[in-house]
Short mmCIF file of C-alpha atoms in Angstrom, two decimals:
data_model
loop_
_atom_site.label_atom_id
_atom_site.label_comp_id
_atom_site.label_asym_id
_atom_site.label_seq_id
_atom_site.Cartn_x
_atom_site.Cartn_y
_atom_site.Cartn_z
CA MET A 170 102.86 23.07 44.16
CA ALA A 171 103.79 20.81 47.19
CA ASN A 172 104.53 23.96 49.25
CA VAL A 173 101.24 25.44 48.38
CA SER A 174 99.43 22.22 49.37
CA LEU A 175 101.28 22.11 52.69
CA LEU A 176 100.43 25.74 53.34
CA GLN A 177 96.82 25.07 52.65
CA GLN A 178 96.90 22.08 55.07
CA ASP A 179 98.45 24.15 57.82
CA ILE A 180 95.65 26.83 57.33
CA GLU A 181 92.95 24.16 57.49
CA LYS A 182 94.51 22.82 60.73
CA LYS A 183 94.54 26.21 62.25
CA ILE A 184 90.94 26.79 61.25
CA GLU A 185 89.87 23.51 62.95
CA GLU A 186 92.07 24.27 66.08
CA THR A 187 90.33 27.82 66.28
CA LYS A 188 86.89 26.26 66.08
CA GLN A 189 87.57 23.61 68.69
CA LYS A 190 89.33 26.02 71.15
CA PHE A 191 86.52 28.55 70.82
CA LYS A 192 84.01 25.88 71.50
CA ASN A 193 85.87 24.42 74.50
CA GLU A 194 87.24 27.45 76.12
CA TYR A 195 84.90 30.37 75.25
CA VAL A 196 81.42 29.04 74.75
CA GLN A 197 80.73 28.05 78.44
CA GLU A 198 77.78 30.16 79.22
CA SER A 199 74.87 29.45 77.03
CA ASP A 200 73.82 33.16 76.77
CA LYS A 201 77.30 34.69 76.39
CA TYR A 202 77.01 35.08 72.65
CA ASP A 203 74.14 34.92 70.16
CA SER A 204 73.86 31.32 69.19
CA ARG A 205 73.54 32.25 65.52
CA ASP A 206 77.01 33.78 65.53
CA VAL A 207 78.42 30.63 67.23
CA ASP A 208 76.70 28.28 64.66
CA ARG A 209 77.98 30.38 61.82
CA LEU A 210 81.52 30.24 63.07
CA GLN A 211 81.47 26.46 63.32
CA LYS A 212 80.05 26.14 59.74
CA ASP A 213 81.92 29.03 57.95
CA ASP A 214 85.57 28.33 57.36
CA ALA A 215 85.99 31.59 55.37
CA LEU A 216 84.96 33.60 58.38
CA VAL A 217 87.43 31.78 60.61
CA GLU A 218 90.21 32.16 58.12
CA ALA A 219 89.38 35.93 57.86
CA TYR A 220 90.04 36.36 61.75
CA LEU A 221 93.20 34.27 61.48
CA THR A 222 94.47 36.30 58.63
CA TRP A 223 93.79 39.51 60.33
CA ARG A 224 95.84 38.33 63.30
CA GLN A 225 98.81 36.84 61.32
CA TYR A 226 97.51 33.29 61.95
CA SER A 227 97.90 33.38 65.65
CA VAL A 228 95.10 31.15 66.95
CA ASP A 229 95.10 32.89 70.43
CA ASP A 230 94.99 36.39 68.97
CA ALA A 231 92.16 35.41 66.68
CA LEU A 232 90.11 33.79 69.43
CA LYS A 233 90.48 37.11 71.45
CA MET A 234 89.20 39.06 68.42
CA ILE A 235 86.28 36.65 67.83
CA ASP A 236 85.36 37.00 71.56
CA ASP A 237 85.37 40.79 71.37
CA SER A 238 83.40 40.78 68.09
CA PHE A 239 80.75 38.31 69.22
CA LEU A 240 80.17 40.19 72.60
CA TRP A 241 79.76 43.41 70.63
CA ARG A 242 77.34 41.68 68.18
CA LYS A 243 75.18 40.53 71.00
CA GLU A 244 75.31 43.97 72.86
CA PHE A 245 74.09 45.67 69.71
CA GLY A 246 71.68 42.84 68.71
CA LEU A 247 73.19 42.81 65.15
CA ASN A 248 71.46 39.68 63.96
CA ASP A 249 68.09 41.40 64.64
CA LEU A 250 69.09 45.01 63.73
CA THR A 251 66.73 46.24 61.17
CA GLU A 252 65.89 49.55 59.50
CA SER A 253 62.80 49.94 61.81
CA SER A 254 65.01 49.60 64.94
CA ILE A 255 67.02 52.80 64.09
CA PRO A 256 65.49 56.25 64.75
CA LYS A 257 64.10 57.57 61.50
CA TRP A 258 65.72 61.02 61.81
CA MET A 259 69.18 59.40 61.63
CA PHE A 260 68.44 58.11 58.10
CA GLU A 261 66.97 61.45 57.26
CA THR A 262 70.32 63.31 57.96
CA GLY A 263 72.19 61.47 55.43
CA ALA A 264 75.47 61.60 57.49
CA VAL A 265 76.31 57.97 56.79
CA PHE A 266 75.51 55.91 53.66
CA LEU A 267 76.88 53.61 51.12
CA HIS A 268 77.17 54.72 47.46
CA GLY A 269 79.51 54.23 44.54
CA TYR A 270 82.81 52.55 44.12
CA ASP A 271 86.49 53.39 44.12
CA LYS A 272 88.80 52.69 41.28
CA GLU A 273 89.60 49.15 42.70
CA GLY A 274 85.86 48.27 42.64
CA ASN A 275 85.40 48.53 46.51
CA LYS A 276 82.14 49.98 47.78
CA LEU A 277 82.32 53.56 49.13
CA PHE A 278 81.24 54.08 52.79
CA TRP A 279 80.55 57.79 53.22
CA PHE A 280 80.70 59.84 56.37
CA LYS A 281 79.52 63.44 55.96
CA VAL A 282 81.40 64.90 59.01
CA LYS A 283 79.77 68.32 58.98
CA LEU A 284 76.39 66.61 59.63
CA HIS A 285 77.66 64.98 62.83
CA THR A 286 77.49 66.80 66.26
CA LYS A 287 78.65 65.38 69.51
CA ASP A 288 75.77 64.34 71.74
CA ALA A 289 76.06 61.89 74.57
CA LYS A 290 72.23 61.17 74.49
CA THR A 291 72.34 59.89 70.92
CA ILE A 292 75.83 58.24 70.68
CA MET A 293 74.50 54.67 71.13
CA ASP A 294 71.87 55.17 68.33
CA LYS A 295 74.72 56.57 66.11
CA LYS A 296 76.86 53.53 66.85
CA LYS A 297 73.99 51.20 66.00
CA TYR A 298 73.38 53.24 62.81
CA VAL A 299 76.93 52.57 61.58
CA ALA A 300 76.70 48.89 62.66
CA PHE A 301 73.44 48.62 60.72
CA TRP A 302 75.21 49.81 57.39
CA LEU A 303 78.21 47.57 58.01
CA GLU A 304 76.06 44.45 58.61
CA ARG A 305 73.83 45.19 55.70
CA TYR A 306 76.79 45.23 53.37
CA ALA A 307 78.50 42.35 54.99
CA LYS A 308 75.48 40.15 54.25
CA ARG A 309 75.10 41.36 50.72
CA GLU A 310 78.80 41.39 49.65
CA PRO A 311 80.48 38.81 51.98
CA GLY A 312 84.34 39.09 51.90
CA MET A 313 84.29 42.21 49.81
CA PRO A 314 86.14 45.30 51.50
CA LEU A 315 84.81 48.72 51.98
CA THR A 316 86.64 52.11 51.31
CA VAL A 317 85.71 54.62 54.04
CA VAL A 318 85.50 58.23 52.90
CA PHE A 319 85.42 60.98 55.61
CA ASP A 320 84.02 64.02 53.76
CA MET A 321 85.51 66.82 55.94
CA ALA A 322 84.15 69.74 53.73
CA ASP A 323 82.68 72.59 55.91
CA SER A 324 83.47 70.69 59.11
CA GLY A 325 85.04 72.06 62.24
CA ILE A 326 86.00 71.16 65.76
CA SER A 327 82.48 70.87 66.87
CA ASN A 328 81.93 68.01 64.40
CA ILE A 329 84.72 65.84 65.80
CA ASP A 330 83.60 63.27 68.34
CA MET A 331 86.76 61.20 69.25
CA ASP A 332 84.67 58.59 70.97
CA PHE A 333 82.61 58.01 67.85
CA VAL A 334 85.76 58.00 65.59
CA LYS A 335 87.41 55.42 67.86
CA TYR A 336 84.27 53.31 67.58
CA ILE A 337 84.24 53.34 63.82
CA ILE A 338 87.99 52.47 63.78
CA ASN A 339 87.32 49.43 66.10
CA CYS A 340 84.62 48.22 63.76
CA PHE A 341 87.16 47.64 61.15
CA LYS A 342 90.00 46.84 63.50
CA VAL A 343 88.13 44.31 65.67
CA TYR A 344 84.63 43.51 64.70
CA TYR A 345 84.81 43.06 60.92
CA PRO A 346 88.09 41.40 59.92
CA LYS A 347 89.64 42.18 56.50
CA PHE A 348 86.82 44.62 55.85
CA LEU A 349 88.80 47.81 55.33
CA SER A 350 90.38 48.58 51.94
CA LYS A 351 91.35 52.07 52.78
CA MET A 352 90.23 55.11 54.81
CA ILE A 353 90.35 58.40 52.91
CA ILE A 354 90.25 61.77 54.71
CA VAL A 355 89.10 64.47 52.25
CA ASP A 356 89.77 68.23 52.66
CA MET A 357 90.78 67.99 56.39
CA PRO A 358 90.99 71.43 57.95
CA TRP A 359 94.47 72.20 59.30
CA ILE A 360 92.94 72.86 62.77
CA MET A 361 92.07 69.07 63.02
CA ASN A 362 95.64 67.79 62.54
CA ALA A 363 96.16 67.24 66.33
CA ALA A 364 92.94 65.28 66.47
CA TRP A 365 93.98 62.97 63.73
CA LYS A 366 97.37 62.46 65.22
CA ILE A 367 95.65 60.91 68.27
CA VAL A 368 93.45 58.79 65.78
CA LYS A 369 96.62 57.33 64.27
CA THR A 370 97.65 55.86 67.67
CA TRP A 371 94.40 53.85 67.67
CA LEU A 372 94.92 52.33 64.33
CA GLY A 373 98.07 50.18 64.60
CA PRO A 374 100.74 49.82 61.85
CA GLU A 375 98.62 47.82 59.32
CA ALA A 376 95.68 50.14 59.57
CA ILE A 377 97.96 53.27 59.26
CA SER A 378 99.05 52.06 55.92
CA LYS A 379 95.46 52.13 54.80
CA LEU A 380 94.90 55.71 55.91
CA LYS A 381 94.99 58.31 53.01
CA PHE A 382 94.77 62.06 53.25
CA ALA A 383 93.68 63.82 50.12
CA SER A 384 92.57 67.32 48.98
CA LYS A 385 89.65 67.49 46.63
CA ASN A 386 92.16 67.83 43.69
CA GLU A 387 93.88 64.60 44.87
CA ILE A 388 90.75 62.44 45.58
CA GLN A 389 90.53 61.40 41.88
CA THR A 390 93.65 59.34 42.48
CA PHE A 391 91.39 56.93 44.35
CA ILE A 392 87.89 57.51 42.92
CA ASP A 393 86.81 58.25 39.45
CA PRO A 394 84.73 61.50 38.92
CA GLU A 395 81.58 59.47 38.13
CA TYR A 396 81.32 58.51 41.90
CA LEU A 397 82.48 61.84 43.34
CA PRO A 398 80.10 64.66 44.33
CA LEU A 399 80.30 67.98 42.59
CA HIS A 400 81.99 69.74 45.44
CA MET A 401 84.90 67.33 45.08
CA GLY A 402 85.25 68.13 41.44
CA GLY A 403 83.22 64.98 40.40
CA THR A 404 80.28 64.47 38.08
CA ASP A 405 78.10 62.27 40.35
CA PRO A 406 74.56 63.85 40.40
CA PHE A 407 73.58 61.52 43.39
CA LYS A 408 71.80 63.37 46.22
CA TYR A 409 70.95 61.44 49.36
CA SER A 410 67.32 61.20 50.27
CA TYR A 411 65.31 58.91 52.58
CA PRO A 412 63.23 56.92 52.01
CA PRO A 413 64.29 54.54 50.29
CA LEU A 414 67.73 53.63 51.37
CA PRO A 415 70.39 54.24 48.65
CA ASP A 416 71.64 50.96 47.11
CA ASP A 417 73.30 49.47 44.10
CA ASP A 418 71.26 50.46 40.99
CA PHE A 419 70.51 47.01 39.59
CA GLN A 420 68.49 47.29 36.45
CA THR A 421 67.33 45.10 33.67
CA PRO A 422 70.16 44.27 31.27
CA THR A 423 69.93 44.77 27.45
CA CYS A 424 69.32 42.47 24.62
CA GLU A 425 69.91 43.18 20.85
CA ASN A 426 66.98 45.60 20.69
CA GLY A 427 67.13 47.20 24.06
CA PRO A 428 66.15 46.15 27.58
CA ILE A 429 63.97 43.10 27.98
CA VAL A 430 60.53 44.22 29.13
CA SER A 431 57.41 42.25 29.96
CA GLU A 432 54.04 42.97 28.22
CA ASP A 433 52.52 44.04 31.51
CA ASP A 434 55.27 46.68 31.93
CA ASN A 435 54.74 47.84 28.37
CA GLU A 436 51.09 48.43 28.99
CA SER A 437 51.71 50.21 32.28
CA LYS A 438 54.13 52.53 30.56
CA GLU A 439 51.75 53.69 27.74
CA GLY A 440 51.23 57.33 27.55
CA GLU A 441 54.36 58.20 29.51
CA SER A 442 56.94 60.56 28.05
CA GLU A 443 59.49 58.76 25.88
CA ASN A 444 62.43 60.59 27.44
CA LYS A 445 61.33 59.91 31.08
CA GLU A 446 64.34 58.85 33.11
CA LEU A 447 64.43 55.32 34.52
CA GLU A 448 63.86 54.73 38.15
CA SER A 449 66.91 53.28 39.69
CA SER A 450 65.84 51.03 42.68
CA PHE A 451 66.52 47.42 43.80
CA SER A 452 62.91 46.33 42.90
CA SER A 453 62.43 48.29 39.64
CA GLU A 454 61.35 46.00 36.85
CA VAL A 455 62.04 48.17 33.82
CA ALA A 456 65.13 49.97 32.52
CA VAL A 457 63.62 52.46 30.03
CA LYS A 458 65.89 54.18 27.55
CA PRO A 459 64.58 56.95 25.09
CA LYS A 460 64.18 56.19 21.34
CA LYS A 461 64.50 52.52 21.40
CA VAL A 462 62.11 49.66 20.57
CA TYR A 463 61.45 47.11 23.37
CA PHE A 464 60.56 43.53 23.12
CA SER A 465 59.18 41.02 25.64
CA GLU A 466 61.14 37.80 26.45
CA GLU A 467 58.36 35.90 24.62
CA SER A 468 58.45 38.04 21.48
CA LEU A 469 62.26 37.73 21.32
CA SER A 470 62.15 33.99 21.54
CA SER A 471 59.84 34.01 18.46
CA LEU A 472 62.24 35.97 16.39
CA LYS A 473 64.38 34.03 13.88
CA LEU A 474 67.66 33.27 15.52
CA ASP A 475 70.91 33.70 13.59
CA ASP A 476 73.50 30.96 13.28
CA ASN A 477 75.38 32.19 16.36
CA ASP A 478 72.27 31.90 18.59
CA LYS A 479 71.06 28.29 17.59
CA GLY A 480 71.46 25.46 20.15
CA ASP A 481 74.87 25.14 21.84
CA CYS A 482 76.28 27.81 19.53
CA ARG A 483 74.75 30.43 21.74
CA THR A 484 77.33 29.60 24.48
CA LYS A 485 80.20 29.25 22.06
CA GLY A 486 83.15 31.43 23.04
CA ALA A 487 81.72 32.22 26.44
CA ARG A 488 84.12 31.79 29.40
CA LYS A 489 83.31 28.68 31.46
CA PRO A 490 82.95 29.19 35.25
CA LEU A 491 85.36 27.30 37.54
CA THR A 492 83.74 28.02 40.95
CA THR A 493 80.24 27.45 42.31
CA PHE A 494 78.12 29.21 45.06
CA LYS A 495 75.72 26.70 46.61
CA GLY A 496 72.40 28.34 47.34
CA PRO A 497 69.20 27.09 48.80
CA LEU A 498 67.42 27.28 45.59
CA LEU A 499 70.04 27.53 42.92
CA ASN A 500 73.73 26.74 42.58
CA VAL A 501 75.26 29.63 40.80
CA SER A 502 78.49 29.26 38.83
CA PRO A 503 80.81 31.24 39.04
CA ALA A 504 80.62 31.89 42.70
CA GLU A 505 81.99 35.41 42.88
CA GLU A 506 83.01 37.17 39.64
CA LEU A 507 82.78 37.36 35.83
CA SER A 508 86.02 37.84 33.94
CA PHE A 509 86.09 40.15 30.99
CA GLY A 510 88.97 41.38 28.86
CA THR A 511 89.69 43.57 25.76
CA LYS A 512 90.09 40.62 23.38
CA GLU A 513 87.19 39.34 21.35
CA SER A 514 87.44 35.92 23.02
CA GLU A 515 87.19 37.67 26.35
CA ARG A 516 84.04 39.62 25.90
CA LYS A 517 81.62 36.84 26.73
CA CYS A 518 81.06 34.95 30.02
CA LEU A 519 78.80 32.05 31.09
CA ILE A 520 76.58 32.00 34.21
CA ILE A 521 75.25 28.44 35.04
CA LEU A 522 72.31 28.04 37.16
CA ASP A 523 71.43 24.59 38.70
CA ASN A 524 68.02 24.11 40.39
CA VAL A 525 68.66 22.16 43.60
CA SER A 526 65.14 22.52 44.93
CA LYS A 527 62.09 20.31 44.45
CA ASN A 528 60.05 22.98 42.67
CA GLN A 529 60.22 25.12 39.62
CA VAL A 530 62.28 28.25 40.24
CA ALA A 531 61.91 31.62 38.59
CA PHE A 532 65.11 33.66 38.15
CA LYS A 533 66.20 36.95 36.68
CA VAL A 534 69.58 38.58 36.23
CA ARG A 535 70.17 42.30 36.69
CA THR A 536 73.14 44.58 36.48
CA THR A 537 74.40 48.07 37.64
CA ALA A 538 75.43 48.80 33.98
CA PRO A 539 72.47 47.70 31.75
CA GLU A 540 73.66 49.66 28.77
CA LYS A 541 76.90 47.63 28.59
CA TYR A 542 75.72 44.11 28.76
CA ARG A 543 73.53 41.65 26.81
CA VAL A 544 72.16 38.79 29.13
CA LYS A 545 70.27 35.82 27.51
CA PRO A 546 68.10 34.58 29.17
CA SER A 547 67.76 37.39 31.72
CA ASN A 548 64.25 36.44 32.97
CA SER A 549 62.89 32.83 32.90
CA SER A 550 62.47 29.75 35.01
CA CYS A 551 64.16 26.52 35.66
CA GLU A 552 62.72 23.07 36.22
CA PRO A 553 63.67 20.87 39.30
CA GLY A 554 66.99 19.30 38.75
CA ALA A 555 67.55 21.25 35.54
CA SER A 556 70.40 23.48 34.51
CA VAL A 557 70.28 26.79 32.66
CA ASP A 558 73.13 28.52 30.78
CA ILE A 559 73.07 32.29 30.86
CA VAL A 560 75.38 34.21 28.40
CA VAL A 561 76.60 37.58 29.41
CA SER A 562 78.30 39.55 26.63
CA LEU A 563 79.60 43.07 26.28
CA HIS A 564 77.79 45.31 23.75
CA GLY A 565 79.66 47.23 20.95
CA GLY A 566 82.63 49.24 22.05
CA TYR A 567 81.93 48.92 25.81
CA GLN A 568 84.48 47.69 28.25
CA ALA A 569 83.86 45.90 31.64
CA SER A 570 84.66 47.82 34.77
CA LEU A 571 85.53 46.63 38.28
CA GLN A 572 82.55 48.80 39.38
CA ASP A 573 79.97 46.67 37.50
CA ARG A 574 77.90 44.21 39.47
CA PHE A 575 75.34 41.57 38.57
CA LEU A 576 72.43 40.37 40.76
CA VAL A 577 71.01 36.85 40.27
CA MET A 578 67.45 36.59 41.87
CA ALA A 579 65.47 33.40 42.39
CA ALA A 580 62.30 32.30 43.97
CA GLU A 581 60.32 29.10 44.04
CA MET A 582 57.12 28.95 41.94
CA GLU A 583 54.01 27.00 42.53
CA GLN A 584 53.51 23.74 40.58
CA ASN A 585 52.01 24.26 37.14
CA ALA A 586 52.75 27.87 37.27
CA GLY A 587 52.98 29.61 33.90
CA ALA A 588 56.45 30.47 32.69
CA GLY A 589 55.60 33.12 30.04
CA SER A 590 56.53 36.81 30.35
CA PRO A 591 53.14 38.00 31.76
CA GLU A 592 53.05 35.20 34.28
CA LEU A 593 56.66 35.90 35.47
CA ALA A 594 56.08 39.67 35.62
CA GLN A 595 53.16 39.07 37.93
CA PHE A 596 54.97 36.47 39.93
CA TRP A 597 57.85 38.87 40.64
CA LYS A 598 55.33 41.56 41.76
CA ASP A 599 53.65 39.24 44.14
CA VAL A 600 56.35 37.19 45.72
CA PRO A 601 57.61 38.36 49.17
CA LYS A 602 61.09 39.70 49.48
CA THR A 603 61.73 37.18 52.22
CA LYS A 604 61.25 34.32 49.79
CA ILE A 605 63.72 35.68 47.23
CA MET A 606 67.27 34.31 47.12
CA ASP A 607 69.80 36.76 45.75
CA HIS A 608 73.41 36.21 44.85
CA ARG A 609 75.78 39.05 43.70
CA LEU A 610 78.61 38.74 41.16
CA ARG A 611 81.29 41.44 40.69
CA CYS A 612 83.37 41.92 37.49
CA HIS A 613 86.95 41.08 37.19
CA VAL A 614 88.85 42.91 34.33
CA LEU A 615 91.53 40.76 32.70
CA GLU A 616 94.95 42.57 31.96
CA SER A 617 95.74 43.00 28.34
CA THR A 618 98.81 41.18 27.13
CA LYS A 619 100.68 43.63 25.18
CA PRO A 620 104.37 43.16 24.08
CA ILE A 621 106.75 44.84 26.48
CA LEU A 622 109.44 45.44 23.94
CA SER A 623 109.25 46.92 20.41
CA TYR A 624 111.84 45.96 17.85
CA PRO A 625 113.76 48.54 15.76
CA SER A 626 112.92 48.90 12.08
CA GLY A 627 114.55 46.05 10.07
CA CYS A 628 114.32 43.63 13.05
CA ASP A 629 111.70 40.99 13.18
CA ASN A 630 109.90 39.94 16.37
CA PRO A 631 111.83 36.91 17.45
CA VAL A 632 108.67 35.04 18.83
CA GLU A 633 106.78 35.22 15.49
CA GLY A 634 106.86 32.59 12.80
CA GLY A 635 107.45 28.89 13.01
CA ALA A 636 105.26 26.06 12.14
CA ASN A 637 101.59 26.76 12.96
CA GLY A 638 102.58 30.20 14.15
CA HIS A 639 104.89 28.76 16.95
CA PRO A 640 108.50 29.57 16.68
CA ASP A 641 111.13 26.81 16.79
CA LEU A 642 114.17 27.48 18.97
CA HIS A 643 116.69 27.51 16.09
CA THR A 644 114.74 30.23 14.15
CA THR A 645 114.21 32.28 17.19
CA LEU A 646 117.96 32.21 18.10
CA MET A 647 118.92 33.17 14.56
CA ARG A 648 116.56 36.10 14.58
CA VAL A 649 117.84 37.28 17.85
CA MET A 650 121.44 37.13 16.61
CA VAL A 651 120.60 39.07 13.43
CA CYS A 652 118.69 41.69 15.49
CA ASN A 653 121.73 42.07 17.79
CA ALA A 654 124.03 42.30 14.87
CA ARG A 655 122.02 45.14 13.42
CA LEU A 656 121.81 46.91 16.75
CA GLU A 657 125.57 46.68 17.18
CA GLN A 658 126.03 48.07 13.66
CA LYS A 659 123.72 51.05 14.52
CA LEU A 660 125.49 51.57 17.79
CA ASP A 661 128.93 51.70 16.08
CA GLN A 662 127.56 54.19 13.56
CA CYS A 663 126.32 56.29 16.50
CA LEU A 664 129.59 56.13 18.28
CA TRP A 665 131.53 57.10 15.14
CA ILE A 666 129.14 60.10 14.43
CA GLN A 667 129.54 61.13 18.14
CA GLN A 668 133.35 61.10 17.98
CA VAL A 669 133.38 63.15 14.77
CA LEU A 670 130.99 65.75 16.39
CA ILE A 671 133.24 65.92 19.54
CA GLY A 672 136.26 66.51 17.26
CA LEU A 673 134.64 69.32 15.36
CA VAL A 674 133.57 70.92 18.62
CA LEU A 675 137.17 70.86 19.92
CA VAL A 676 138.51 72.38 16.71
CA VAL A 677 135.94 75.20 16.82
CA MET A 678 136.69 75.85 20.46
CA MET A 679 140.47 75.97 19.86
CA PHE A 680 139.95 78.27 16.87
CA SER A 681 137.82 80.61 18.98
CA PHE A 682 140.42 80.62 21.72
CA LEU A 683 143.24 81.55 19.41
CA THR A 684 141.20 84.33 17.69
CA LEU A 685 140.15 85.79 20.96
CA TYR A 686 143.60 86.28 22.40
CA HIS A 687 145.35 87.00 18.92
CA LEU A 688 147.87 84.33 19.49
CA PRO A 689 150.39 83.46 16.70
CA GLY A 690 148.92 80.86 14.40
CA ALA A 691 145.47 82.54 14.40
CA SER A 692 145.05 83.89 11.00
#
């Protein structure tokens, strides 16, 4: 513990040293960098530590990286880069986009190489296009790495632009520290081997270890079929189209009787087909499933609660958060992830929201896997200074996945605003997106604790028993000794049988030899 404390102190010293040196030695001209980047560096210790980690805690190397990164950010105007500042045709091609997750829960950043052609006139726009996607993800999922997938299907030499590839590599090598999980090259034509040998020289030893080459038969080592396109042997029906931009499919989570839907939404859906597929978008308000009964939050609250849902019992068994994200409207605990396991005691988590504003705050919780989770409450409001406990639990036989995400949305309400389902539904329709605070949580899957060894028949598990289910040392040792004695007895039996069999084999071989050569003694 003392060593860990000393290491943490050393890291904190290096963070402060990096901040001071950058301020004193690099920020000399007032317009050299975007002031917003400089301010963020001075306030965000995690950002400074990311640069230090990426440069093996060498302060001077980290400073050089920060300098290169900030100069690039100002040149490309990243803090002001919006969808409207990119040519529309670039979005329409679908050559670059974010969609799906790998097996480790990292977001997939797709490059459809066959849709790229080298063109000096458009190279700057293409570089800004890549920067737009990276910055968009960095703001939404701070600290979470990306897995880059180069889909080389149907591509050729005319699709390889070495300057563009080098730029993409620099984005992860210099501009976004600790941002790359791995880079997967899928179905690379043999004719491009020479080009990728050159690419390797740009990566450096650490990045080379993150470079993976895979055929369409091997890609499932890294990505499950549900997030792979059909031509890679996957089952993902996703087809890129614009607009809107593809994003995480956050939808309304479920309660006991299906997704929680407001009365206004029920009225607007009357007359529609019962089997109509739900619309997956960031702003969709309803998750519709066929052949289910839907209840509003208000009607649900009027139902008779069972004993497990009364008072504090509702949160009984939920895993308590240990970390907190401090937001402008709400503090959200936990800060980053909800942990679920396979045991019954690990199937329920708690999200705690603390209203730190001076006004009433409306909030709602959404998820990328609404069929798996029950969230109570998922759409309500919180008074100034008040706290709300939200219970997130797994339904039925479902298991949590690293790919699952939760989105907590919050916005300030006017004084004396109604907090019923109809009022909240109208509020979320009218509130500007710029006024909405959102915070994302990912899922962490706890490892199951299964016994490593199995004991032979007749041997008891030496760690079972004892008072109150806890073994005492004497009992444990006695059981181990008995188990060893039985194992030795069985081993001796096996050795005796083995010796007898070897003797019989030798006798048979000798008899066969004498018979074959008609030697005396063979009768």
